[in-house]
């Protein structure tokens, strides 16, 4: 059943969105906050507000908004992924794994979430669990497919398997030469595999 808004609530929401469109972020935040105080059950607007809070770097408040929304919609994997991203940005990796695990349990085909879960376990130095996630969800990826390379390369690097990651990173660097992250990862792989000269040449090429 759709939420019924009063004329005042409609005006508040419209004003919040207009302020956001005009780049008046502080005003937009205040207006969204006022709206949700009047209509706290509007989960769609709560999620919209949470996204704005993330943009403004107010992670603690954004986390509260996502927590309240997930309490109402626990099966919403998009919400849980947004929450996981906020937790990761805040360095709360253990809490992030719980959100990501809930996603892959419900959607085992969600390989992006599985890859992030694998990486998050490595950031917690739990390589055994990371390997378990990789074996269960990611081992079936096809290295010849670009979309799968995008998932595999950072996962393998975080799992401390630079030799395995390097071929994918080299392909991605050739495919996206302007994206600094692939060059940076590739340099790290060269250094970890004892190829200091190739690492130096890659850095020099990017500097030019």
PDB file of N, CA, C and O in Angstrom, residues 135-162:
ATOM      1  N   UNK A 135      36.405 -20.733  -3.884  1.00  0.00           N
ATOM      2  CA  UNK A 135      36.133 -22.078  -4.399  1.00  0.00           C
ATOM      3  C   UNK A 135      34.642 -22.293  -4.659  1.00  0.00           C
ATOM      4  O   UNK A 135      34.267 -22.950  -5.640  1.00  0.00           O
ATOM      5  N   UNK A 136      33.829 -21.735  -3.792  1.00  0.00           N
ATOM      6  CA  UNK A 136      32.384 -21.976  -3.914  1.00  0.00           C
ATOM      7  C   UNK A 136      31.735 -21.150  -5.021  1.00  0.00           C
ATOM      8  O   UNK A 136      30.869 -21.660  -5.747  1.00  0.00           O
ATOM      9  N   UNK A 137      32.152 -19.894  -5.169  1.00  0.00           N
ATOM     10  CA  UNK A 137      31.441 -18.989  -6.070  1.00  0.00           C
ATOM     11  C   UNK A 137      32.246 -18.531  -7.288  1.00  0.00           C
ATOM     12  O   UNK A 137      31.659 -18.258  -8.337  1.00  0.00           O
ATOM     13  N   UNK A 138      33.564 -18.411  -7.152  1.00  0.00           N
ATOM     14  CA  UNK A 138      34.347 -17.701  -8.162  1.00  0.00           C
ATOM     15  C   UNK A 138      35.218 -18.601  -9.032  1.00  0.00           C
ATOM     16  O   UNK A 138      35.662 -18.166 -10.094  1.00  0.00           O
ATOM     17  N   UNK A 139      35.463 -19.813  -8.606  1.00  0.00           N
ATOM     18  CA  UNK A 139      36.341 -20.687  -9.387  1.00  0.00           C
ATOM     19  C   UNK A 139      35.755 -20.981 -10.766  1.00  0.00           C
ATOM     20  O   UNK A 139      36.495 -21.260 -11.722  1.00  0.00           O
ATOM     21  N   UNK A 140      34.453 -20.884 -10.896  1.00  0.00           N
ATOM     22  CA  UNK A 140      33.801 -21.189 -12.174  1.00  0.00           C
ATOM     23  C   UNK A 140      33.898 -20.046 -13.178  1.00  0.00           C
ATOM     24  O   UNK A 140      33.462 -20.187 -14.330  1.00  0.00           O
ATOM     25  N   UNK A 141      34.472 -18.905 -12.780  1.00  0.00           N
ATOM     26  CA  UNK A 141      34.581 -17.773 -13.695  1.00  0.00           C
ATOM     27  C   UNK A 141      35.467 -18.134 -14.887  1.00  0.00           C
ATOM     28  O   UNK A 141      36.417 -18.901 -14.771  1.00  0.00           O
ATOM     29  N   UNK A 142      35.154 -17.533 -16.026  1.00  0.00           N
ATOM     30  CA  UNK A 142      35.889 -17.800 -17.263  1.00  0.00           C
ATOM     31  C   UNK A 142      36.925 -16.692 -17.476  1.00  0.00           C
ATOM     32  O   UNK A 142      36.561 -15.551 -17.777  1.00  0.00           O
ATOM     33  N   UNK A 143      38.219 -16.986 -17.347  1.00  0.00           N
ATOM     34  CA  UNK A 143      39.247 -15.956 -17.470  1.00  0.00           C
ATOM     35  C   UNK A 143      39.312 -15.298 -18.846  1.00  0.00           C
ATOM     36  O   UNK A 143      39.935 -14.244 -18.993  1.00  0.00           O
ATOM     37  N   UNK A 144      38.696 -15.916 -19.856  1.00  0.00           N
ATOM     38  CA  UNK A 144      38.731 -15.333 -21.201  1.00  0.00           C
ATOM     39  C   UNK A 144      37.669 -14.248 -21.381  1.00  0.00           C
ATOM     40  O   UNK A 144      37.694 -13.519 -22.371  1.00  0.00           O
ATOM     41  N   UNK A 145      36.753 -14.148 -20.416  1.00  0.00           N
ATOM     42  CA  UNK A 145      35.678 -13.154 -20.496  1.00  0.00           C
ATOM     43  C   UNK A 145      36.089 -11.917 -19.709  1.00  0.00           C
ATOM     44  O   UNK A 145      36.476 -12.013 -18.546  1.00  0.00           O
ATOM     45  N   UNK A 146      35.979 -10.762 -20.336  1.00  0.00           N
ATOM     46  CA  UNK A 146      36.451  -9.522 -19.710  1.00  0.00           C
ATOM     47  C   UNK A 146      35.749  -9.246 -18.384  1.00  0.00           C
ATOM     48  O   UNK A 146      36.385  -8.830 -17.404  1.00  0.00           O
ATOM     49  N   UNK A 147      34.441  -9.450 -18.323  1.00  0.00           N
ATOM     50  CA  UNK A 147      33.702  -9.189 -17.083  1.00  0.00           C
ATOM     51  C   UNK A 147      34.227 -10.051 -15.945  1.00  0.00           C
ATOM     52  O   UNK A 147      34.305  -9.601 -14.790  1.00  0.00           O
ATOM     53  N   UNK A 148      34.621 -11.284 -16.269  1.00  0.00           N
ATOM     54  CA  UNK A 148      35.170 -12.177 -15.243  1.00  0.00           C
ATOM     55  C   UNK A 148      36.589 -11.757 -14.853  1.00  0.00           C
ATOM     56  O   UNK A 148      36.988 -11.882 -13.690  1.00  0.00           O
ATOM     57  N   UNK A 149      37.349 -11.258 -15.811  1.00  0.00           N
ATOM     58  CA  UNK A 149      38.687 -10.743 -15.497  1.00  0.00           C
ATOM     59  C   UNK A 149      38.597  -9.584 -14.505  1.00  0.00           C
ATOM     60  O   UNK A 149      39.426  -9.480 -13.584  1.00  0.00           O
ATOM     61  N   UNK A 150      37.596  -8.732 -14.676  1.00  0.00           N
ATOM     62  CA  UNK A 150      37.414  -7.589 -13.788  1.00  0.00           C
ATOM     63  C   UNK A 150      37.182  -8.029 -12.348  1.00  0.00           C
ATOM     64  O   UNK A 150      37.581  -7.343 -11.401  1.00  0.00           O
ATOM     65  N   UNK A 151      36.534  -9.179 -12.181  1.00  0.00           N
ATOM     66  CA  UNK A 151      36.315  -9.726 -10.842  1.00  0.00           C
ATOM     67  C   UNK A 151      37.545 -10.463 -10.325  1.00  0.00           C
ATOM     68  O   UNK A 151      37.937 -10.305  -9.173  1.00  0.00           O
ATOM     69  N   UNK A 152      38.156 -11.246 -11.201  1.00  0.00           N
ATOM     70  CA  UNK A 152      39.243 -12.129 -10.772  1.00  0.00           C
ATOM     71  C   UNK A 152      40.518 -11.384 -10.389  1.00  0.00           C
ATOM     72  O   UNK A 152      41.165 -11.735  -9.399  1.00  0.00           O
ATOM     73  N   UNK A 153      40.890 -10.376 -11.158  1.00  0.00           N
ATOM     74  CA  UNK A 153      42.192  -9.737 -10.959  1.00  0.00           C
ATOM     75  C   UNK A 153      42.367  -9.184  -9.547  1.00  0.00           C
ATOM     76  O   UNK A 153      43.328  -9.542  -8.847  1.00  0.00           O
ATOM     77  N   UNK A 154      41.458  -8.321  -9.052  1.00  0.00           N
ATOM     78  CA  UNK A 154      41.654  -7.809  -7.691  1.00  0.00           C
ATOM     79  C   UNK A 154      41.484  -8.862  -6.616  1.00  0.00           C
ATOM     80  O   UNK A 154      42.140  -8.808  -5.573  1.00  0.00           O
ATOM     81  N   UNK A 155      40.631  -9.858  -6.863  1.00  0.00           N
ATOM     82  CA  UNK A 155      40.438 -10.929  -5.882  1.00  0.00           C
ATOM     83  C   UNK A 155      41.731 -11.719  -5.706  1.00  0.00           C
ATOM     84  O   UNK A 155      42.193 -11.953  -4.583  1.00  0.00           O
ATOM     85  N   UNK A 156      42.323 -12.127  -6.804  1.00  0.00           N
ATOM     86  CA  UNK A 156      43.555 -12.921  -6.730  1.00  0.00           C
ATOM     87  C   UNK A 156      44.702 -12.121  -6.117  1.00  0.00           C
ATOM     88  O   UNK A 156      45.510 -12.660  -5.351  1.00  0.00           O
ATOM     89  N   UNK A 157      44.757 -10.838  -6.424  1.00  0.00           N
ATOM     90  CA  UNK A 157      45.800 -10.003  -5.836  1.00  0.00           C
ATOM     91  C   UNK A 157      45.629  -9.911  -4.328  1.00  0.00           C
ATOM     92  O   UNK A 157      46.591 -10.050  -3.565  1.00  0.00           O
ATOM     93  N   UNK A 158      44.388  -9.685  -3.880  1.00  0.00           N
ATOM     94  CA  UNK A 158      44.132  -9.600  -2.442  1.00  0.00           C
ATOM     95  C   UNK A 158      44.369 -10.939  -1.747  1.00  0.00           C
ATOM     96  O   UNK A 158      44.696 -10.973  -0.555  1.00  0.00           O
ATOM     97  N   UNK A 159      44.196 -12.033  -2.486  1.00  0.00           N
ATOM     98  CA  UNK A 159      44.444 -13.358  -1.915  1.00  0.00           C
ATOM     99  C   UNK A 159      45.933 -13.719  -1.924  1.00  0.00           C
ATOM    100  O   UNK A 159      46.296 -14.848  -1.631  1.00  0.00           O
ATOM    101  N   UNK A 160      46.754 -12.737  -2.277  1.00  0.00           N
ATOM    102  CA  UNK A 160      48.214 -12.895  -2.298  1.00  0.00           C
ATOM    103  C   UNK A 160      48.643 -13.950  -3.316  1.00  0.00           C
ATOM    104  O   UNK A 160      49.513 -14.783  -3.054  1.00  0.00           O
ATOM    105  N   UNK A 161      48.005 -13.864  -4.496  1.00  0.00           N
ATOM    106  CA  UNK A 161      48.359 -14.735  -5.611  1.00  0.00           C
ATOM    107  C   UNK A 161      48.720 -13.863  -6.816  1.00  0.00           C
ATOM    108  O   UNK A 161      48.034 -13.865  -7.839  1.00  0.00           O
ATOM    109  N   UNK A 162      49.821 -13.092  -6.699  1.00  0.00           N
ATOM    110  CA  UNK A 162      50.157 -12.134  -7.766  1.00  0.00           C
ATOM    111  C   UNK A 162      50.452 -12.783  -9.110  1.00  0.00           C
ATOM    112  O   UNK A 162      50.133 -12.206 -10.159  1.00  0.00           O
TER     113      UNK A 162
END
